[in-house]
Short mmCIF file of C-alpha atoms in Angstrom, two decimals:
data_model
loop_
_atom_site.label_atom_id
_atom_site.label_comp_id
_atom_site.label_asym_id
_atom_site.label_seq_id
_atom_site.Cartn_x
_atom_site.Cartn_y
_atom_site.Cartn_z
CA MET A 1 12.30 -15.73 -7.25
CA ARG A 2 8.82 -16.90 -6.34
CA ARG A 3 5.74 -15.31 -8.52
CA PHE A 4 3.53 -15.44 -5.46
CA LEU A 5 1.29 -13.18 -6.07
CA THR A 6 1.75 -13.20 -9.71
CA SER A 7 0.32 -16.97 -9.60
CA MET A 8 -2.54 -15.99 -7.94
CA ILE A 9 -3.91 -13.90 -11.19
CA PHE A 10 -3.79 -17.42 -12.69
CA ALA A 11 -5.72 -19.01 -9.86
CA ALA A 12 -8.71 -16.43 -10.57
CA PRO A 13 -10.60 -18.85 -12.76
CA LEU A 14 -10.26 -21.93 -10.01
CA LEU A 15 -11.50 -19.68 -7.45
CA SER A 16 -14.54 -17.81 -9.52
CA GLY A 17 -16.21 -20.88 -9.97
CA ALA A 18 -18.59 -20.69 -6.66
CA VAL A 19 -22.25 -20.51 -6.94
CA ALA A 20 -25.10 -20.23 -4.63
CA GLY A 21 -25.29 -23.24 -2.35
CA GLU A 22 -22.46 -24.67 -0.11
CA LEU A 23 -19.11 -23.52 -0.42
CA THR A 24 -16.74 -25.87 1.16
CA LEU A 25 -13.50 -23.06 1.86
CA THR A 26 -9.85 -23.85 3.12
CA LEU A 27 -7.93 -21.54 4.57
CA GLU A 28 -5.73 -21.00 1.33
CA ASP A 29 -8.82 -20.72 -0.88
CA ALA A 30 -9.86 -17.66 1.63
CA ILE A 31 -6.51 -16.21 1.53
CA ALA A 32 -6.26 -16.52 -2.46
CA MET A 33 -9.62 -15.14 -3.08
CA ALA A 34 -8.82 -12.06 -0.47
CA ARG A 35 -6.26 -10.87 -2.48
CA LEU A 36 -8.06 -10.93 -5.52
CA LYS A 37 -11.78 -9.73 -4.74
CA SER A 38 -11.50 -7.95 -1.58
CA VAL A 39 -11.64 -4.01 -1.32
CA ASP A 40 -8.47 -3.81 0.52
CA ALA A 41 -6.44 -5.67 -2.26
CA ALA A 42 -7.90 -3.22 -4.63
CA VAL A 43 -7.18 -0.34 -3.05
CA ALA A 44 -3.85 -2.06 -2.32
CA LEU A 45 -3.12 -2.27 -6.38
CA ASP A 46 -4.88 1.07 -7.04
CA GLU A 47 -2.25 3.05 -5.16
CA LEU A 48 0.77 0.51 -6.15
CA LYS A 49 -0.85 1.83 -9.99
CA THR A 50 -0.28 5.34 -8.54
CA ALA A 51 3.54 5.01 -7.72
CA TYR A 52 4.15 3.12 -10.97
CA TRP A 53 3.08 5.97 -12.94
CA GLU A 54 4.62 8.60 -10.79
CA TRP A 55 8.09 6.30 -11.14
CA ARG A 56 7.23 6.69 -14.93
CA THR A 57 6.86 10.24 -15.08
CA PHE A 58 10.11 10.73 -12.79
CA CYS A 59 11.93 8.51 -15.71
CA ALA A 60 10.30 9.95 -18.97
CA ASP A 61 11.78 13.40 -16.90
CA GLN A 62 15.41 12.19 -17.23
CA LEU A 63 15.02 11.39 -21.25
CA PRO A 64 15.20 14.02 -24.08
CA GLU A 65 11.44 15.72 -24.56
CA VAL A 66 11.00 16.60 -28.25
CA SER A 67 8.36 19.14 -29.08
CA PHE A 68 6.39 21.62 -31.47
CA SER A 69 4.92 24.80 -30.54
CA ALA A 70 3.38 27.45 -33.17
CA THR A 71 1.49 30.02 -33.50
CA ALA A 72 -0.53 30.46 -36.86
CA PRO A 73 -1.77 33.11 -37.09
CA SER A 74 -1.30 36.07 -35.24
CA TYR A 75 -3.56 38.76 -36.62
CA ALA A 76 -3.28 42.51 -35.12
CA ASN A 77 -4.91 45.92 -36.66
CA GLN A 78 -4.79 48.29 -34.36
CA TYR A 79 -3.39 51.73 -33.66
CA SER A 80 -0.81 52.19 -30.88
CA SER A 81 1.10 55.32 -29.39
CA TYR A 82 4.46 55.97 -30.85
CA MET A 83 7.29 58.52 -29.56
CA ASN A 84 8.39 60.99 -32.18
CA GLY A 85 12.15 62.04 -32.24
CA ASP A 86 11.24 65.54 -30.35
CA GLY A 87 9.78 63.45 -27.94
CA ASP A 88 5.99 64.55 -28.61
CA TYR A 89 3.77 61.48 -29.31
CA SER A 90 1.36 60.19 -31.67
CA PHE A 91 -0.84 56.90 -32.78
CA VAL A 92 0.29 55.05 -36.06
CA LYS A 93 -2.11 52.14 -37.10
CA ASP A 94 -0.40 48.85 -36.71
CA ASN A 95 -2.10 45.98 -39.54
CA HIS A 96 0.07 43.42 -39.55
CA LEU A 97 0.40 39.36 -39.58
CA THR A 98 2.76 36.82 -37.75
CA ALA A 99 2.91 33.10 -37.66
CA ARG A 100 5.90 30.97 -35.88
CA GLY A 101 6.78 27.53 -35.86
CA GLN A 102 9.31 26.15 -33.62
CA LEU A 103 10.65 22.64 -32.99
CA ALA A 104 13.16 21.44 -29.63
CA VAL A 105 15.06 18.73 -28.42
CA THR A 106 14.77 20.06 -24.55
CA GLN A 107 17.55 17.51 -21.63
CA ASN A 108 17.57 17.92 -18.18
CA VAL A 109 20.99 18.08 -17.22
CA ARG A 110 20.74 15.73 -13.48
CA LEU A 111 25.11 16.77 -12.54
CA THR A 112 24.28 20.81 -12.36
CA GLY A 113 20.15 20.88 -12.49
CA GLY A 114 20.13 22.96 -15.74
CA LYS A 115 18.75 22.30 -19.04
CA ILE A 116 20.08 22.81 -22.30
CA SER A 117 17.59 22.88 -25.57
CA LEU A 118 18.75 22.04 -29.80
CA VAL A 119 16.02 24.62 -31.19
CA SER A 120 14.94 25.36 -34.63
CA SER A 121 12.12 28.22 -35.48
CA LEU A 122 10.92 29.97 -38.40
CA ASP A 123 9.25 33.36 -38.01
CA PHE A 124 6.98 35.03 -40.63
CA LEU A 125 5.50 38.99 -40.84
CA ARG A 126 3.24 39.78 -43.37
CA GLN A 127 2.46 43.77 -42.93
CA PHE A 128 -0.39 45.30 -44.29
CA GLY A 129 -0.61 48.61 -46.01
CA GLU A 130 0.10 50.47 -49.09
CA ALA A 131 2.46 48.19 -50.04
CA THR A 132 2.13 44.91 -48.73
CA ARG A 133 5.21 42.91 -47.94
CA ASN A 134 6.66 39.36 -46.64
CA ARG A 135 9.36 38.63 -44.69
CA TYR A 136 11.01 35.54 -42.82
CA MET A 137 13.32 35.40 -40.47
CA SER A 138 14.74 31.25 -39.48
CA ILE A 139 17.20 30.12 -37.02
CA PRO A 140 18.04 26.45 -38.43
CA VAL A 141 19.39 25.99 -35.45
CA ALA A 142 20.59 27.07 -32.06
CA ILE A 143 22.15 26.00 -28.74
CA THR A 144 19.96 26.86 -25.47
CA LEU A 145 21.27 26.33 -22.27
CA GLN A 146 19.15 27.72 -18.38
CA GLN A 147 21.06 27.07 -15.59
CA PRO A 148 20.43 27.83 -11.87
CA ILE A 149 23.99 28.83 -10.53
CA PHE A 150 23.86 28.85 -6.32
CA GLY A 151 20.45 27.03 -6.20
CA VAL A 152 19.43 23.60 -5.23
CA ASN A 153 19.94 20.91 -7.67
CA THR A 154 16.06 20.03 -7.63
CA MET A 155 16.70 17.02 -10.39
CA LYS A 156 19.92 15.79 -8.37
CA TRP A 157 17.62 15.11 -5.54
CA ASP A 158 14.71 13.75 -7.07
CA SER A 159 17.20 11.28 -8.75
CA ARG A 160 18.17 10.51 -4.98
CA ILE A 161 14.46 10.43 -3.52
CA GLU A 162 12.39 9.15 -6.06
CA PRO A 163 14.11 5.77 -6.38
CA VAL A 164 13.79 5.17 -2.47
CA ARG A 165 9.80 6.59 -2.80
CA TYR A 166 8.78 3.69 -5.61
CA SER A 167 10.94 1.14 -3.61
CA GLU A 168 8.73 1.88 -0.63
CA ALA A 169 5.55 1.66 -2.53
CA LYS A 170 6.43 -1.42 -4.10
CA ALA A 171 7.22 -3.18 -0.49
CA ALA A 172 4.22 -1.54 1.04
CA PHE A 173 2.21 -3.14 -1.68
CA LEU A 174 3.29 -6.41 -0.91
CA SER A 175 2.93 -5.83 2.74
CA ALA A 176 -0.67 -4.83 2.08
CA THR A 177 -1.31 -8.04 0.24
CA GLU A 178 0.04 -10.07 3.59
CA GLU A 179 -2.35 -7.55 5.63
CA VAL A 180 -5.03 -8.90 3.15
CA ALA A 181 -4.17 -12.26 4.40
CA MET A 182 -4.12 -11.43 7.87
CA LEU A 183 -7.89 -9.68 7.86
CA ALA A 184 -8.55 -12.69 6.12
CA VAL A 185 -7.26 -15.53 8.57
CA GLN A 186 -9.37 -13.51 11.34
CA TYR A 187 -12.58 -13.92 9.27
CA TYR A 188 -12.23 -17.10 8.23
CA PHE A 189 -11.63 -17.97 11.67
CA THR A 190 -14.17 -16.01 13.74
CA LEU A 191 -16.50 -17.68 11.53
CA LEU A 192 -15.02 -21.58 11.89
CA LEU A 193 -15.10 -20.35 15.94
CA SER A 194 -19.21 -19.81 15.41
CA ARG A 195 -19.45 -22.63 13.51
CA GLU A 196 -17.63 -25.05 16.31
CA ASN A 197 -19.06 -23.08 18.64
CA LEU A 198 -23.14 -24.00 17.09
CA ALA A 199 -22.11 -27.88 16.77
CA THR A 200 -20.92 -27.86 20.13
CA ALA A 201 -24.07 -26.34 20.88
CA ARG A 202 -26.10 -28.35 18.78
CA GLN A 203 -24.39 -31.16 20.35
CA ASN A 204 -24.84 -30.10 23.75
CA LEU A 205 -28.96 -29.93 23.69
CA THR A 206 -29.04 -33.37 22.30
CA ASN A 207 -26.73 -34.80 24.98
CA ALA A 208 -29.02 -32.25 27.30
CA GLU A 209 -31.74 -33.51 25.99
CA LYS A 210 -31.15 -37.22 26.67
CA LEU A 211 -29.65 -36.71 30.04
CA TYR A 212 -32.95 -35.16 30.99
CA ALA A 213 -34.91 -37.66 29.61
CA VAL A 214 -32.67 -40.09 31.73
CA ALA A 215 -33.34 -38.21 34.87
CA ILE A 216 -37.09 -38.43 34.73
CA GLU A 217 -36.94 -41.75 34.95
CA LYS A 218 -34.23 -41.99 37.47
CA ARG A 219 -36.73 -39.88 39.66
CA ASN A 220 -39.63 -41.68 38.90
CA MET A 221 -37.34 -44.94 39.89
CA GLY A 222 -36.46 -42.49 43.11
CA GLN A 223 -32.68 -42.63 42.17
CA ILE A 224 -32.05 -38.79 42.35
CA SER A 225 -33.81 -36.38 44.02
CA GLN A 226 -35.74 -33.70 42.47
CA ASN A 227 -33.08 -30.62 42.65
CA ASP A 228 -31.00 -33.24 40.21
CA LEU A 229 -33.94 -33.00 38.04
CA LEU A 230 -34.55 -29.52 37.92
CA GLN A 231 -30.88 -29.51 37.29
CA MET A 232 -31.06 -31.47 33.57
CA GLU A 233 -33.92 -29.41 33.34
CA LEU A 234 -32.35 -25.96 33.59
CA ASN A 235 -29.26 -27.41 31.61
CA LEU A 236 -31.37 -28.73 28.61
CA LEU A 237 -32.98 -24.65 29.05
CA ASP A 238 -29.27 -23.37 28.68
CA ALA A 239 -28.64 -25.72 25.80
CA ARG A 240 -31.37 -24.35 23.88
CA SER A 241 -30.67 -20.50 24.84
CA GLU A 242 -26.98 -21.36 23.87
CA LEU A 243 -27.93 -22.59 20.45
CA THR A 244 -29.84 -19.60 19.87
CA ASP A 245 -27.33 -17.03 20.19
CA CYS A 246 -24.90 -19.25 18.22
CA GLU A 247 -27.46 -19.55 15.08
CA SER A 248 -27.13 -15.86 15.14
CA THR A 249 -23.77 -15.14 15.75
CA LEU A 250 -22.77 -17.89 12.98
CA LYS A 251 -25.20 -15.71 10.62
CA SER A 252 -23.46 -12.48 11.37
CA ASP A 253 -19.93 -13.64 10.97
CA MET A 254 -20.81 -15.62 7.97
CA PHE A 255 -22.31 -12.70 6.47
CA ARG A 256 -18.98 -10.70 7.31
CA LEU A 257 -16.63 -13.04 5.35
CA ARG A 258 -18.89 -13.54 2.46
CA SER A 259 -18.66 -9.73 2.14
CA PHE A 260 -14.93 -9.46 2.67
CA LEU A 261 -14.42 -11.97 -0.16
CA ASP A 262 -17.25 -11.01 -2.53
CA ILE A 263 -18.96 -14.36 -2.41
CA ASP A 264 -23.06 -15.01 -3.14
CA GLU A 265 -25.20 -13.88 -0.35
CA ASP A 266 -26.86 -17.36 -0.99
CA THR A 267 -23.86 -19.24 -0.76
CA GLU A 268 -22.96 -20.71 2.87
CA ILE A 269 -19.28 -21.00 3.48
CA VAL A 270 -17.95 -24.50 5.28
CA PRO A 271 -14.26 -23.37 6.82
CA VAL A 272 -12.38 -26.31 7.42
CA VAL A 273 -9.75 -26.50 10.32
CA PRO A 274 -6.50 -26.09 8.99
CA SER A 275 -4.82 -29.75 9.60
CA SER A 276 -1.31 -28.80 9.69
CA VAL A 277 0.61 -25.64 9.82
CA PRO A 278 3.74 -24.77 8.41
CA VAL A 279 7.00 -25.33 10.17
CA ALA A 280 10.13 -22.89 10.40
CA GLU A 281 12.67 -22.15 12.74
CA ILE A 282 12.52 -17.91 12.66
CA SER A 283 15.31 -15.72 14.62
CA TYR A 284 15.08 -12.00 15.37
CA ALA A 285 18.46 -11.41 14.20
CA ASP A 286 17.22 -13.21 10.31
CA ALA A 287 13.96 -11.56 10.76
CA LEU A 288 15.31 -7.91 11.66
CA ASP A 289 17.94 -8.17 8.57
CA ARG A 290 15.16 -9.22 5.87
CA ALA A 291 12.85 -6.84 7.84
CA LEU A 292 15.19 -3.62 7.07
CA THR A 293 16.15 -4.87 3.71
CA ASN A 294 12.75 -6.12 2.11
CA ASN A 295 10.61 -3.60 4.60
CA LYS A 296 8.57 -0.40 3.44
CA PHE A 297 10.04 1.08 7.02
CA ALA A 298 13.14 1.09 6.23
CA LYS A 299 13.00 2.40 2.61
CA ASN A 300 10.21 5.26 4.35
CA ILE A 301 12.90 6.08 6.70
CA ARG A 302 15.63 6.99 4.43
CA ARG A 303 13.52 8.88 2.20
CA ARG A 304 11.98 11.03 5.12
CA GLN A 305 16.26 11.14 6.02
CA LEU A 306 16.29 12.35 2.13
CA GLU A 307 13.24 14.71 2.30
CA ALA A 308 14.59 16.97 5.57
CA ASP A 309 18.32 16.83 4.21
CA TYR A 310 16.43 18.62 0.56
CA GLU A 311 14.25 20.73 2.38
CA VAL A 312 17.47 22.68 3.92
CA ALA A 313 19.29 22.15 0.96
CA LYS A 314 16.49 24.39 -0.74
CA ALA A 315 16.92 26.99 1.66
CA LYS A 316 19.98 27.47 1.98
CA GLY A 317 19.85 27.81 -2.21
CA SER A 318 17.10 30.43 -1.66
CA LEU A 319 19.87 33.10 0.45
CA ARG A 320 21.08 33.80 -3.06
CA GLN A 321 19.40 33.13 -6.74
CA ILE A 322 21.85 33.15 -10.00
CA SER A 323 20.34 32.09 -13.04
CA LEU A 324 22.19 32.05 -16.39
CA PHE A 325 20.71 31.87 -19.88
CA ALA A 326 22.95 31.35 -23.09
CA GLN A 327 21.54 30.73 -26.69
CA ILE A 328 24.12 30.59 -29.30
CA GLY A 329 22.84 29.54 -33.41
CA TYR A 330 22.21 31.14 -36.66
CA THR A 331 19.91 33.23 -38.03
CA GLY A 332 18.83 34.59 -41.45
CA THR A 333 16.20 37.41 -42.47
CA ALA A 334 14.89 37.17 -46.53
CA GLY A 335 11.69 37.99 -48.24
CA GLU A 336 11.15 34.50 -48.94
CA ALA A 337 10.70 31.22 -46.72
CA ALA A 338 13.75 29.17 -48.72
CA ASP A 339 15.93 32.52 -48.69
CA SER A 340 15.92 33.10 -45.22
CA TYR A 341 18.27 30.01 -44.46
CA ARG A 342 20.75 31.55 -47.00
CA ASN A 343 23.52 33.95 -46.04
CA LEU A 344 23.11 33.12 -42.18
CA ARG A 345 24.66 35.00 -39.64
CA GLY A 346 25.79 34.23 -35.95
CA ASN A 347 23.15 34.62 -33.14
CA GLN A 348 24.07 35.01 -29.42
CA LEU A 349 22.51 35.91 -26.55
CA VAL A 350 23.83 35.98 -22.89
CA GLU A 351 21.56 36.57 -19.81
CA VAL A 352 22.89 36.53 -16.10
CA GLY A 353 19.95 37.01 -13.71
CA ILE A 354 21.03 37.96 -9.74
CA SER A 355 18.75 37.89 -6.80
CA VAL A 356 20.55 39.03 -3.53
CA PRO A 357 18.22 39.88 -0.64
CA LEU A 358 20.29 43.34 0.78
CA LEU A 359 17.71 43.71 4.00
CA ASP A 360 15.05 41.15 4.36
CA TRP A 361 15.11 41.15 8.22
CA GLY A 362 16.63 37.63 8.59
CA LYS A 363 13.56 36.01 7.11
CA ARG A 364 16.00 33.74 4.67
CA ARG A 365 18.17 32.54 7.71
CA GLY A 366 15.18 31.92 9.69
CA ARG A 367 14.04 29.26 7.17
CA VAL A 368 17.32 27.90 7.20
CA LYS A 369 17.06 27.34 11.01
CA VAL A 370 13.89 26.31 10.50
CA ALA A 371 14.68 23.72 8.26
CA GLU A 372 17.87 22.38 9.98
CA SER A 373 15.25 22.38 13.06
CA ASN A 374 12.84 19.94 11.71
CA ARG A 375 15.77 17.85 9.98
CA ARG A 376 16.79 17.15 13.88
CA VAL A 377 12.69 16.66 14.85
CA THR A 378 12.87 14.12 11.84
CA GLU A 379 16.01 12.55 13.13
CA SER A 380 14.84 12.15 16.61
CA ARG A 381 11.83 10.42 15.29
CA LEU A 382 13.07 8.58 13.01
CA ARG A 383 15.57 7.15 15.87
CA GLN A 384 12.47 5.73 18.35
CA GLU A 385 10.44 4.44 15.39
CA ARG A 386 13.33 2.20 14.80
CA ALA A 387 13.53 1.22 18.17
CA ASP A 388 9.73 0.82 18.74
CA PHE A 389 10.14 -1.67 15.05
CA ASN A 390 13.00 -3.60 16.26
CA GLN A 391 11.28 -4.28 19.93
CA ASP A 392 7.72 -5.19 17.40
CA LEU A 393 9.72 -7.50 15.46
CA PHE A 394 11.52 -9.12 18.38
CA VAL A 395 8.25 -9.39 20.48
CA LEU A 396 6.23 -11.04 17.72
CA VAL A 397 9.13 -13.54 16.78
CA GLU A 398 9.20 -14.50 20.43
CA ARG A 399 5.50 -15.57 20.59
CA PHE A 400 5.57 -16.84 16.70
CA CYS A 401 8.47 -19.39 18.18
CA ASN A 402 6.37 -20.53 21.65
CA GLN A 403 2.94 -20.61 19.55
CA GLN A 404 3.97 -24.20 18.12
CA SER A 405 4.09 -25.67 21.44
CA GLN A 406 1.33 -23.84 22.68
CA LEU A 407 -0.72 -24.90 19.48
CA ALA A 408 0.38 -28.57 20.32
CA ILE A 409 -0.71 -28.34 23.74
CA ALA A 410 -4.09 -26.60 22.77
CA ALA A 411 -4.61 -29.95 20.32
CA ARG A 412 -3.58 -32.64 22.79
CA SER A 413 -6.17 -30.66 25.73
CA ASN A 414 -9.17 -30.32 23.11
CA GLU A 415 -8.54 -34.14 22.61
CA ILE A 416 -8.52 -35.20 26.63
CA ALA A 417 -11.02 -32.79 27.18
CA ARG A 418 -13.57 -34.46 24.53
CA LYS A 419 -12.74 -38.10 25.22
CA ARG A 420 -12.99 -37.02 29.15
CA TYR A 421 -16.43 -35.63 28.71
CA ASP A 422 -17.72 -38.64 26.34
CA THR A 423 -16.79 -40.95 29.12
CA ASN A 424 -18.47 -38.68 31.40
CA VAL A 425 -21.57 -39.45 29.73
CA LYS A 426 -21.70 -42.82 29.93
CA THR A 427 -20.53 -43.07 33.55
CA TYR A 428 -23.34 -40.66 34.34
CA MET A 429 -25.95 -42.93 32.61
CA ILE A 430 -24.95 -45.60 35.09
CA GLY A 431 -25.11 -43.37 37.90
CA LYS A 432 -21.52 -43.40 39.10
CA ILE A 433 -20.74 -39.60 39.09
CA SER A 434 -22.76 -36.94 39.96
CA THR A 435 -24.30 -33.98 37.63
CA LEU A 436 -21.99 -31.22 38.83
CA ASP A 437 -19.10 -33.98 37.46
CA LEU A 438 -20.79 -33.58 33.96
CA ASN A 439 -21.41 -30.39 33.79
CA ASP A 440 -17.88 -29.99 35.04
CA SER A 441 -16.76 -31.89 32.40
CA GLN A 442 -18.57 -30.47 29.61
CA SER A 443 -17.79 -26.99 30.22
CA LYS A 444 -13.74 -28.09 30.46
CA LYS A 445 -14.71 -29.87 26.46
CA ASP A 446 -16.42 -26.69 25.35
CA GLU A 447 -13.58 -24.75 26.44
CA ALA A 448 -10.85 -26.97 25.25
CA MET A 449 -11.92 -26.60 22.13
CA ARG A 450 -12.08 -22.73 21.58
CA GLN A 451 -9.09 -22.57 22.69
CA TYR A 452 -7.37 -24.95 20.64
CA VAL A 453 -9.34 -22.96 17.78
CA ASN A 454 -7.90 -19.73 19.22
CA GLU A 455 -4.22 -21.19 19.03
CA LEU A 456 -4.88 -22.02 15.86
CA TYR A 457 -5.81 -18.39 14.96
CA LYS A 458 -2.90 -16.96 17.13
CA PHE A 459 -0.47 -18.92 14.91
CA TRP A 460 -1.63 -18.10 11.32
CA ASN A 461 -1.98 -14.46 12.40
CA TYR A 462 1.99 -14.10 13.60
CA TRP A 463 2.48 -15.80 10.88
CA TYR A 464 1.13 -13.31 8.21
CA GLN A 465 2.42 -10.68 10.59
CA ILE A 466 6.07 -12.07 9.99
CA ARG A 467 5.61 -12.21 6.01
CA SER A 468 3.97 -8.52 5.90
CA LEU A 469 7.09 -7.21 7.86
CA THR A 470 9.96 -9.26 6.13
CA LEU A 471 8.55 -9.81 3.13
CA TYR A 472 10.21 -13.09 3.30
CA ASP A 473 8.37 -16.46 2.91
CA TYR A 474 10.19 -19.04 5.77
CA GLU A 475 8.26 -21.83 4.80
CA HIS A 476 9.54 -21.98 0.93
CA ARG A 477 12.81 -19.59 2.28
CA ASP A 478 12.12 -16.72 -0.49
CA ASN A 479 11.25 -13.60 -0.85
CA ILE A 480 7.86 -12.66 -1.74
CA THR A 481 7.81 -10.76 -5.29
CA ALA A 482 5.31 -9.76 -7.63
CA ASP A 483 5.61 -8.89 -10.82
CA ILE A 484 4.76 -5.11 -11.03
CA GLU A 485 4.82 -4.23 -14.79
CA ARG A 486 1.90 -7.39 -15.72
CA LEU A 487 0.07 -6.51 -12.33
CA VAL A 488 -0.47 -2.48 -13.29
CA LYS A 489 -0.89 -3.37 -16.92
CA ASN A 490 -3.60 -5.78 -16.01
#
């Protein structure tokens, strides 16, 4: 497995070296910085940490727990009511000191949902009065069982749900990192397009100034009409206005990307047009198979189905409640602590508690019906969500497969439009074409450039959408993974 996200940790020193000034930034660098430094990445990591420690808590709950409890001391000096043999009450003085310590090893039993404990305790009692005396009672060893009967086995259900929940959280984190990359792609190409628009606006202004100067000369020689001269002046004014708008838009887009990547405000980011794109053959069947295996969606579906089943089981378990408590061990009493561990006697305790509703007006049965109805609603929603997920993935894969050809077309169109405009500028200089033809070629050139950058953005956006849904890197043919332990601990 390729540890993609872990490698980003080691890339941090390389990316954190940006200083105030000009920063030439490639798309890959922008994505790497976003995964490390953006607020969205930090939120995703914090959510992963929460899920990780919830999972660790669940795992720890399956292991034996060793605990010590003590009361040292408990003192009472008071009068209490006491019923004599003839039924009359009197008040007697109670003046005593007690202390107690207990060591227990407790294990949850997943199979039955009960709890079994191994207990050892020592009790101390000092009675004050005319004859002060001490008493000790020891329970060297006792085995205790607490077992619900007929009720829902919460531990059994937790052992089904919690692994799915943690697996869902890990997949959600990986998807979130790909979504961070998608945001980086969006901000990066927005800035890239702004810079391209600004460069185009500057070039157009330069050309407009040259053409206007030529038009003045031609007008003076009577080669063009006054209307053509005014049109060239209007083009010049439009070019200046367009340049001002492009400069303002660039500053806004620059600020947004700097804020997202946590880059100093004095740094000017210079994005680079990606020179190449990944080449991958992706089929819908393969993408769906990987999405249902890796994506959080499939795990979310499984978890919600289990939780609905659990609610039904819990409602049925509340129809009647029977609990068993049993303790088997040995005990001893004496005036000295050491003597209380001699001449031990049996110590057994069994309690069975029953709670059965005789008349509840159908309340508990109603809860079962509600839980079953909610489960049917959940199942219907899950079926619809599966269908929507499959449809969205199908459309996405189709769009991605078409995008490579669209990108090639846009690249060629951009090249042709640029060459055509350059040729038309030279042709206009010698008076072979009209102003309208020149303006048309300029508009086509600008639009072709914008279309090319937009098609690039679409490709990379689709690419990271597919990565986010499948959690699979089709370029390197490997699953997207992360060292969760390392990320959480760091």
